[in-house]
């Protein structure tokens, strides 16, 4: 099992749920935060907080130092306009610098990357979001290739539209046949957090890319069981 897990993007949203879940499972967790005081208020005292900003690359190695695995959920907020320069600096360059810092530090554990559903499958929703949060899908597709080439162990998990509904109720569909981003492909952040926390160490998630959305009917089985069906990416 990995020791210290760094969550980049762990100050709020899905990343905060992942950080809290890992800590509740008894894991050592660190969150990189632009505003450590605000993050402390949201995360409590169980979780280590290190100052860092993805658009300021010199701050990243300190956050990565000593981490055995990284969960990366950060990004410019979706659903509202964001300029191309900021999107590239955060969602692409920020992630690449984090990956490079992990390589430089000799990190042996996994880089678990949150991506959006539909980065490889055209859809109206993806086209509109790519216009709004300028070129995000283009950069995030390119980042996937960088991660696979990095030599670092990884899991790339593409999520549908994230909701704040309760977790543990609806079935979770895990598939390696890429799904389009559509309004009916959604998943509660709490369910996504359960899958991400499990994917940090699950043997079948190694070098695997997969999509997660809510499925039909009630939840059956735990996250570990759902990930048992995964296969490594071709060429991994
Ligand atoms: N919303 C959706 O339906 C949807 C669908 C697919 C994928 N996604 C992606 O899923 C991820 C999680 O979404 P969410 O809505 O749960 O979380 P969120 O509320 O958008 O949180 C984003 C996180 O990224 C961090 N961040 C942004 N810029 C940063 C920077 N320059 N340096 C360091 N950290 C930075 C934020 O930190 P601060 O606290 O400092 O702001 C926050 O922790 C995002 O990457 C989003 O693009 C979202």
Short mmCIF file of C-alpha atoms and ligand atoms in Angstrom, two decimals:
data_model
loop_
_atom_site.label_atom_id
_atom_site.label_comp_id
_atom_site.label_asym_id
_atom_site.label_seq_id
_atom_site.Cartn_x
_atom_site.Cartn_y
_atom_site.Cartn_z
CA UNK A 1 0.00 0.00 0.00
CA UNK A 2 1.32 3.48 -0.87
CA UNK A 3 2.44 5.62 2.09
CA UNK A 4 1.89 9.35 1.70
CA UNK A 5 -0.73 10.28 -0.92
CA UNK A 6 -0.67 13.83 -2.30
CA UNK A 7 -4.00 15.14 -3.58
CA UNK A 8 -3.58 18.04 -6.01
CA UNK A 9 -7.04 19.62 -6.22
CA UNK A 10 -7.89 18.32 -2.76
CA UNK A 11 -9.04 21.64 -1.32
CA UNK A 12 -12.62 21.26 -2.55
CA UNK A 13 -15.03 19.24 -4.69
CA UNK A 14 -14.14 15.68 -5.65
CA UNK A 15 -10.50 16.07 -4.58
CA UNK A 16 -11.50 17.03 -1.01
CA UNK A 17 -13.80 14.00 -0.80
CA UNK A 18 -10.94 11.78 -2.01
CA UNK A 19 -8.52 13.28 0.55
CA UNK A 20 -11.03 12.81 3.38
CA UNK A 21 -11.82 9.27 2.30
CA UNK A 22 -8.13 8.29 2.16
CA UNK A 23 -7.57 9.83 5.61
CA UNK A 24 -10.61 7.98 7.00
CA UNK A 25 -9.10 4.76 5.62
CA UNK A 26 -6.03 5.47 7.78
CA UNK A 27 -3.84 6.76 4.96
CA UNK A 28 -1.32 9.56 5.30
CA UNK A 29 -2.67 12.40 3.13
CA UNK A 30 -1.27 15.73 1.96
CA UNK A 31 -3.19 18.35 -0.02
CA UNK A 32 -1.55 21.05 -2.13
CA UNK A 33 -3.38 24.36 -1.60
CA UNK A 34 -3.16 27.87 -3.03
CA UNK A 35 -4.77 29.14 0.19
CA UNK A 36 -3.68 26.86 3.06
CA UNK A 37 -5.80 28.65 5.69
CA UNK A 38 -9.02 28.20 3.68
CA UNK A 39 -8.09 24.57 2.98
CA UNK A 40 -7.46 23.91 6.69
CA UNK A 41 -10.96 25.18 7.46
CA UNK A 42 -12.46 22.67 5.01
CA UNK A 43 -10.21 19.67 5.64
CA UNK A 44 -9.61 19.65 9.40
CA UNK A 45 -6.36 18.70 11.11
CA UNK A 46 -5.90 15.07 10.01
CA UNK A 47 -4.66 16.12 6.58
CA UNK A 48 -1.30 17.78 5.91
CA UNK A 49 -1.55 20.94 3.81
CA UNK A 50 1.32 22.31 1.73
CA UNK A 51 1.17 25.60 -0.12
CA UNK A 52 1.43 25.31 -3.90
CA UNK A 53 0.04 26.78 -7.10
CA UNK A 54 0.02 24.89 -10.39
CA UNK A 55 0.58 28.11 -12.33
CA UNK A 56 3.73 28.74 -10.28
CA UNK A 57 5.86 25.65 -11.11
CA UNK A 58 8.59 26.37 -8.52
CA UNK A 59 6.04 25.63 -5.77
CA UNK A 60 5.23 22.11 -7.01
CA UNK A 61 8.35 20.05 -6.05
CA UNK A 62 7.93 20.90 -2.36
CA UNK A 63 4.36 19.58 -2.40
CA UNK A 64 5.46 16.41 -4.24
CA UNK A 65 8.49 15.77 -2.02
CA UNK A 66 8.08 12.50 -0.09
CA UNK A 67 4.80 11.55 -1.79
CA UNK A 68 4.44 7.86 -2.67
CA UNK A 69 1.40 8.43 -4.89
CA UNK A 70 -0.48 11.40 -6.36
CA UNK A 71 -4.16 11.92 -7.07
CA UNK A 72 -4.57 14.85 -9.46
CA UNK A 73 -8.09 16.35 -9.67
CA UNK A 74 -7.21 20.03 -10.09
CA UNK A 75 -8.42 22.20 -12.91
CA UNK A 76 -9.86 25.56 -13.81
CA UNK A 77 -13.56 25.45 -12.76
CA UNK A 78 -15.81 23.92 -15.44
CA UNK A 79 -19.06 25.39 -16.73
CA UNK A 80 -17.97 29.03 -16.97
CA UNK A 81 -15.73 30.86 -19.41
CA UNK A 82 -11.98 30.51 -18.87
CA UNK A 83 -9.23 31.93 -21.08
CA UNK A 84 -6.98 29.60 -23.09
CA UNK A 85 -3.81 30.81 -21.34
CA UNK A 86 -5.12 29.97 -17.85
CA UNK A 87 -6.52 26.59 -18.95
CA UNK A 88 -3.21 25.54 -20.50
CA UNK A 89 -1.20 26.82 -17.49
CA UNK A 90 -3.37 24.92 -14.99
CA UNK A 91 -4.88 21.84 -16.61
CA UNK A 92 -1.93 21.01 -18.87
CA UNK A 93 1.33 22.64 -17.77
CA UNK A 94 0.42 22.35 -14.06
CA UNK A 95 -0.22 18.62 -14.43
CA UNK A 96 2.94 18.10 -16.51
CA UNK A 97 5.04 19.90 -13.92
CA UNK A 98 3.53 17.73 -11.19
CA UNK A 99 4.35 14.60 -13.20
CA UNK A 100 7.90 15.88 -13.81
CA UNK A 101 8.37 16.60 -10.09
CA UNK A 102 7.22 13.05 -9.31
CA UNK A 103 9.72 11.65 -11.83
CA UNK A 104 12.52 13.81 -10.43
CA UNK A 105 11.70 12.66 -6.90
CA UNK A 106 11.75 9.00 -8.01
CA UNK A 107 8.11 8.46 -6.95
CA UNK A 108 7.36 4.75 -7.17
CA UNK A 109 3.60 4.77 -6.63
CA UNK A 110 0.74 5.71 -8.92
CA UNK A 111 -0.33 8.99 -10.55
CA UNK A 112 -4.13 8.86 -10.53
CA UNK A 113 -5.49 11.44 -12.96
CA UNK A 114 -9.06 12.75 -13.08
CA UNK A 115 -10.08 13.50 -16.64
CA UNK A 116 -13.43 14.29 -18.20
CA UNK A 117 -15.52 11.79 -20.08
CA UNK A 118 -15.47 12.37 -23.81
CA UNK A 119 -11.90 13.56 -24.40
CA UNK A 120 -11.67 11.09 -27.30
CA UNK A 121 -15.34 10.80 -28.31
CA UNK A 122 -16.99 13.79 -30.04
CA UNK A 123 -20.21 15.16 -28.54
CA UNK A 124 -22.10 18.45 -28.42
CA UNK A 125 -21.39 18.82 -24.67
CA UNK A 126 -17.64 18.32 -25.19
CA UNK A 127 -17.58 20.83 -28.06
CA UNK A 128 -19.43 23.45 -25.99
CA UNK A 129 -17.27 22.90 -22.89
CA UNK A 130 -14.11 23.06 -24.98
CA UNK A 131 -15.26 26.46 -26.26
CA UNK A 132 -16.22 27.72 -22.80
CA UNK A 133 -13.21 26.41 -20.84
CA UNK A 134 -11.01 27.16 -23.79
CA UNK A 135 -9.28 24.09 -25.33
CA UNK A 136 -9.51 22.11 -22.07
CA UNK A 137 -10.40 18.87 -23.85
CA UNK A 138 -7.55 19.30 -26.32
CA UNK A 139 -4.98 19.78 -23.53
CA UNK A 140 -6.43 17.05 -21.35
CA UNK A 141 -6.30 14.57 -24.25
CA UNK A 142 -2.66 15.48 -24.82
CA UNK A 143 -1.89 15.12 -21.12
CA UNK A 144 -3.18 11.55 -21.15
CA UNK A 145 -0.55 10.68 -23.77
CA UNK A 146 2.17 12.40 -21.67
CA UNK A 147 1.15 10.40 -18.60
CA UNK A 148 1.23 7.09 -20.51
CA UNK A 149 4.68 7.92 -21.89
CA UNK A 150 6.09 9.10 -18.54
CA UNK A 151 7.09 5.66 -17.29
CA UNK A 152 5.30 6.39 -13.99
CA UNK A 153 2.57 3.96 -12.93
CA UNK A 154 -0.80 5.61 -13.56
CA UNK A 155 -4.57 5.28 -13.62
CA UNK A 156 -6.53 7.65 -15.85
CA UNK A 157 -10.15 7.91 -14.75
CA UNK A 158 -12.61 9.85 -16.90
CA UNK A 159 -15.70 11.05 -15.07
CA UNK A 160 -19.12 12.14 -16.30
CA UNK A 161 -20.79 15.38 -15.13
CA UNK A 162 -20.15 15.56 -11.37
CA UNK A 163 -23.09 16.00 -8.99
CA UNK A 164 -23.35 16.53 -5.24
CA UNK A 165 -25.89 13.74 -4.76
CA UNK A 166 -25.34 11.10 -2.10
CA UNK A 167 -22.86 8.32 -2.79
CA UNK A 168 -23.31 4.58 -2.37
CA UNK A 169 -26.84 4.41 -3.75
CA UNK A 170 -26.79 4.04 -7.52
CA UNK A 171 -24.75 1.48 -9.40
CA UNK A 172 -21.40 2.68 -10.77
CA UNK A 173 -20.62 1.77 -14.36
CA UNK A 174 -16.91 1.20 -15.00
CA UNK A 175 -16.04 0.80 -18.66
CA UNK A 176 -12.98 0.87 -20.90
CA UNK A 177 -15.09 1.59 -23.99
CA UNK A 178 -14.89 5.42 -24.09
CA UNK A 179 -18.25 7.13 -23.52
CA UNK A 180 -19.30 10.52 -24.92
CA UNK A 181 -19.90 13.40 -22.49
CA UNK A 182 -23.69 13.78 -22.42
CA UNK A 183 -26.08 15.29 -19.85
CA UNK A 184 -27.24 11.80 -18.83
CA UNK A 185 -23.71 10.58 -18.08
CA UNK A 186 -23.37 11.84 -14.51
CA UNK A 187 -21.81 10.60 -11.28
CA UNK A 188 -21.96 11.85 -7.69
CA UNK A 189 -18.63 13.23 -6.48
CA UNK A 190 -18.91 10.88 -3.49
CA UNK A 191 -19.05 7.79 -5.76
CA UNK A 192 -16.18 9.11 -7.88
CA UNK A 193 -14.15 9.68 -4.68
CA UNK A 194 -14.65 6.05 -3.65
CA UNK A 195 -13.32 4.83 -7.02
CA UNK A 196 -10.33 7.22 -6.96
CA UNK A 197 -9.31 6.30 -3.40
CA UNK A 198 -9.43 2.61 -4.34
CA UNK A 199 -7.55 3.14 -7.61
CA UNK A 200 -4.46 4.46 -5.77
CA UNK A 201 -3.40 0.90 -4.96
CA UNK A 202 -5.73 -1.50 -6.77
CA UNK A 203 -3.51 -3.84 -8.85
CA UNK A 204 -5.93 -3.91 -11.81
CA UNK A 205 -5.98 -0.08 -12.05
CA UNK A 206 -2.26 -0.02 -12.92
CA UNK A 207 -1.67 1.56 -16.34
CA UNK A 208 -5.40 1.50 -17.04
CA UNK A 209 -7.67 4.16 -18.54
CA UNK A 210 -11.38 3.89 -17.77
CA UNK A 211 -14.66 5.82 -17.62
CA UNK A 212 -16.99 6.01 -14.62
CA UNK A 213 -20.66 7.09 -14.63
CA UNK A 214 -23.72 6.16 -12.61
CA UNK A 215 -25.32 2.97 -13.87
CA UNK A 216 -28.84 1.60 -13.73
CA UNK A 217 -30.32 0.28 -10.51
CA UNK A 218 -28.98 0.23 -6.99
CA UNK A 219 -25.35 -0.15 -5.99
CA UNK A 220 -23.98 -3.68 -5.91
CA UNK A 221 -20.45 -4.47 -4.77
CA UNK A 222 -17.62 -2.27 -3.56
CA UNK A 223 -15.16 -0.17 -5.56
CA UNK A 224 -12.44 -2.85 -5.40
CA UNK A 225 -14.77 -5.38 -7.00
CA UNK A 226 -15.71 -2.90 -9.74
CA UNK A 227 -12.05 -2.32 -10.62
CA UNK A 228 -11.31 -6.07 -10.77
CA UNK A 229 -12.56 -6.10 -14.39
CA UNK A 230 -9.94 -3.58 -15.65
CA UNK A 231 -7.21 -4.43 -18.16
CA UNK A 232 -4.00 -2.49 -18.84
CA UNK A 233 -3.94 -0.01 -21.72
CA UNK A 234 -2.68 -1.43 -25.01
CA UNK A 235 1.08 -0.91 -25.18
CA UNK A 236 1.35 -0.14 -21.45
N1 LIG B 1 -17.91 19.63 -12.87
C1 LIG B 1 -18.02 18.61 -13.69
O1 LIG B 1 -19.10 18.14 -14.02
C2 LIG B 1 -16.75 17.99 -14.25
C3 LIG B 1 -16.85 17.00 -15.20
C4 LIG B 1 -15.69 16.38 -15.63
C5 LIG B 1 -14.47 16.79 -15.13
N2 LIG B 1 -14.39 17.80 -14.24
C6 LIG B 1 -13.10 18.16 -13.68
O2 LIG B 1 -13.06 17.48 -12.44
C7 LIG B 1 -12.17 18.13 -11.54
C8 LIG B 1 -12.84 18.24 -10.17
O3 LIG B 1 -14.02 18.97 -10.30
P1 LIG B 1 -14.80 19.44 -8.99
O4 LIG B 1 -15.95 20.26 -9.48
O5 LIG B 1 -15.07 18.30 -8.08
O6 LIG B 1 -13.70 20.33 -8.25
P2 LIG B 1 -13.48 21.92 -8.26
O7 LIG B 1 -14.41 22.47 -7.24
O8 LIG B 1 -13.52 22.44 -9.66
O9 LIG B 1 -11.98 21.99 -7.66
C9 LIG B 1 -10.88 22.21 -8.49
C10 LIG B 1 -9.63 22.10 -7.65
O10 LIG B 1 -8.52 22.52 -8.45
C11 LIG B 1 -7.75 23.42 -7.66
N3 LIG B 1 -7.00 24.35 -8.48
C12 LIG B 1 -7.45 25.12 -9.51
N4 LIG B 1 -6.45 25.90 -9.99
C13 LIG B 1 -5.34 25.60 -9.24
C14 LIG B 1 -4.01 26.06 -9.23
N5 LIG B 1 -3.59 27.00 -10.07
N6 LIG B 1 -3.15 25.52 -8.34
C15 LIG B 1 -3.55 24.58 -7.46
N7 LIG B 1 -4.81 24.10 -7.41
C16 LIG B 1 -5.70 24.61 -8.28
C17 LIG B 1 -8.75 24.14 -6.80
O11 LIG B 1 -8.08 24.77 -5.73
P3 LIG B 1 -8.60 26.15 -5.02
O12 LIG B 1 -9.31 25.70 -3.77
O13 LIG B 1 -7.36 26.91 -4.73
O14 LIG B 1 -9.52 26.85 -5.98
C18 LIG B 1 -9.63 22.96 -6.38
O15 LIG B 1 -8.99 22.23 -5.35
C19 LIG B 1 -11.82 19.46 -12.18
O16 LIG B 1 -10.52 19.32 -12.75
C20 LIG B 1 -12.85 19.61 -13.28
O17 LIG B 1 -12.33 20.33 -14.37
C21 LIG B 1 -15.51 18.40 -13.78
#
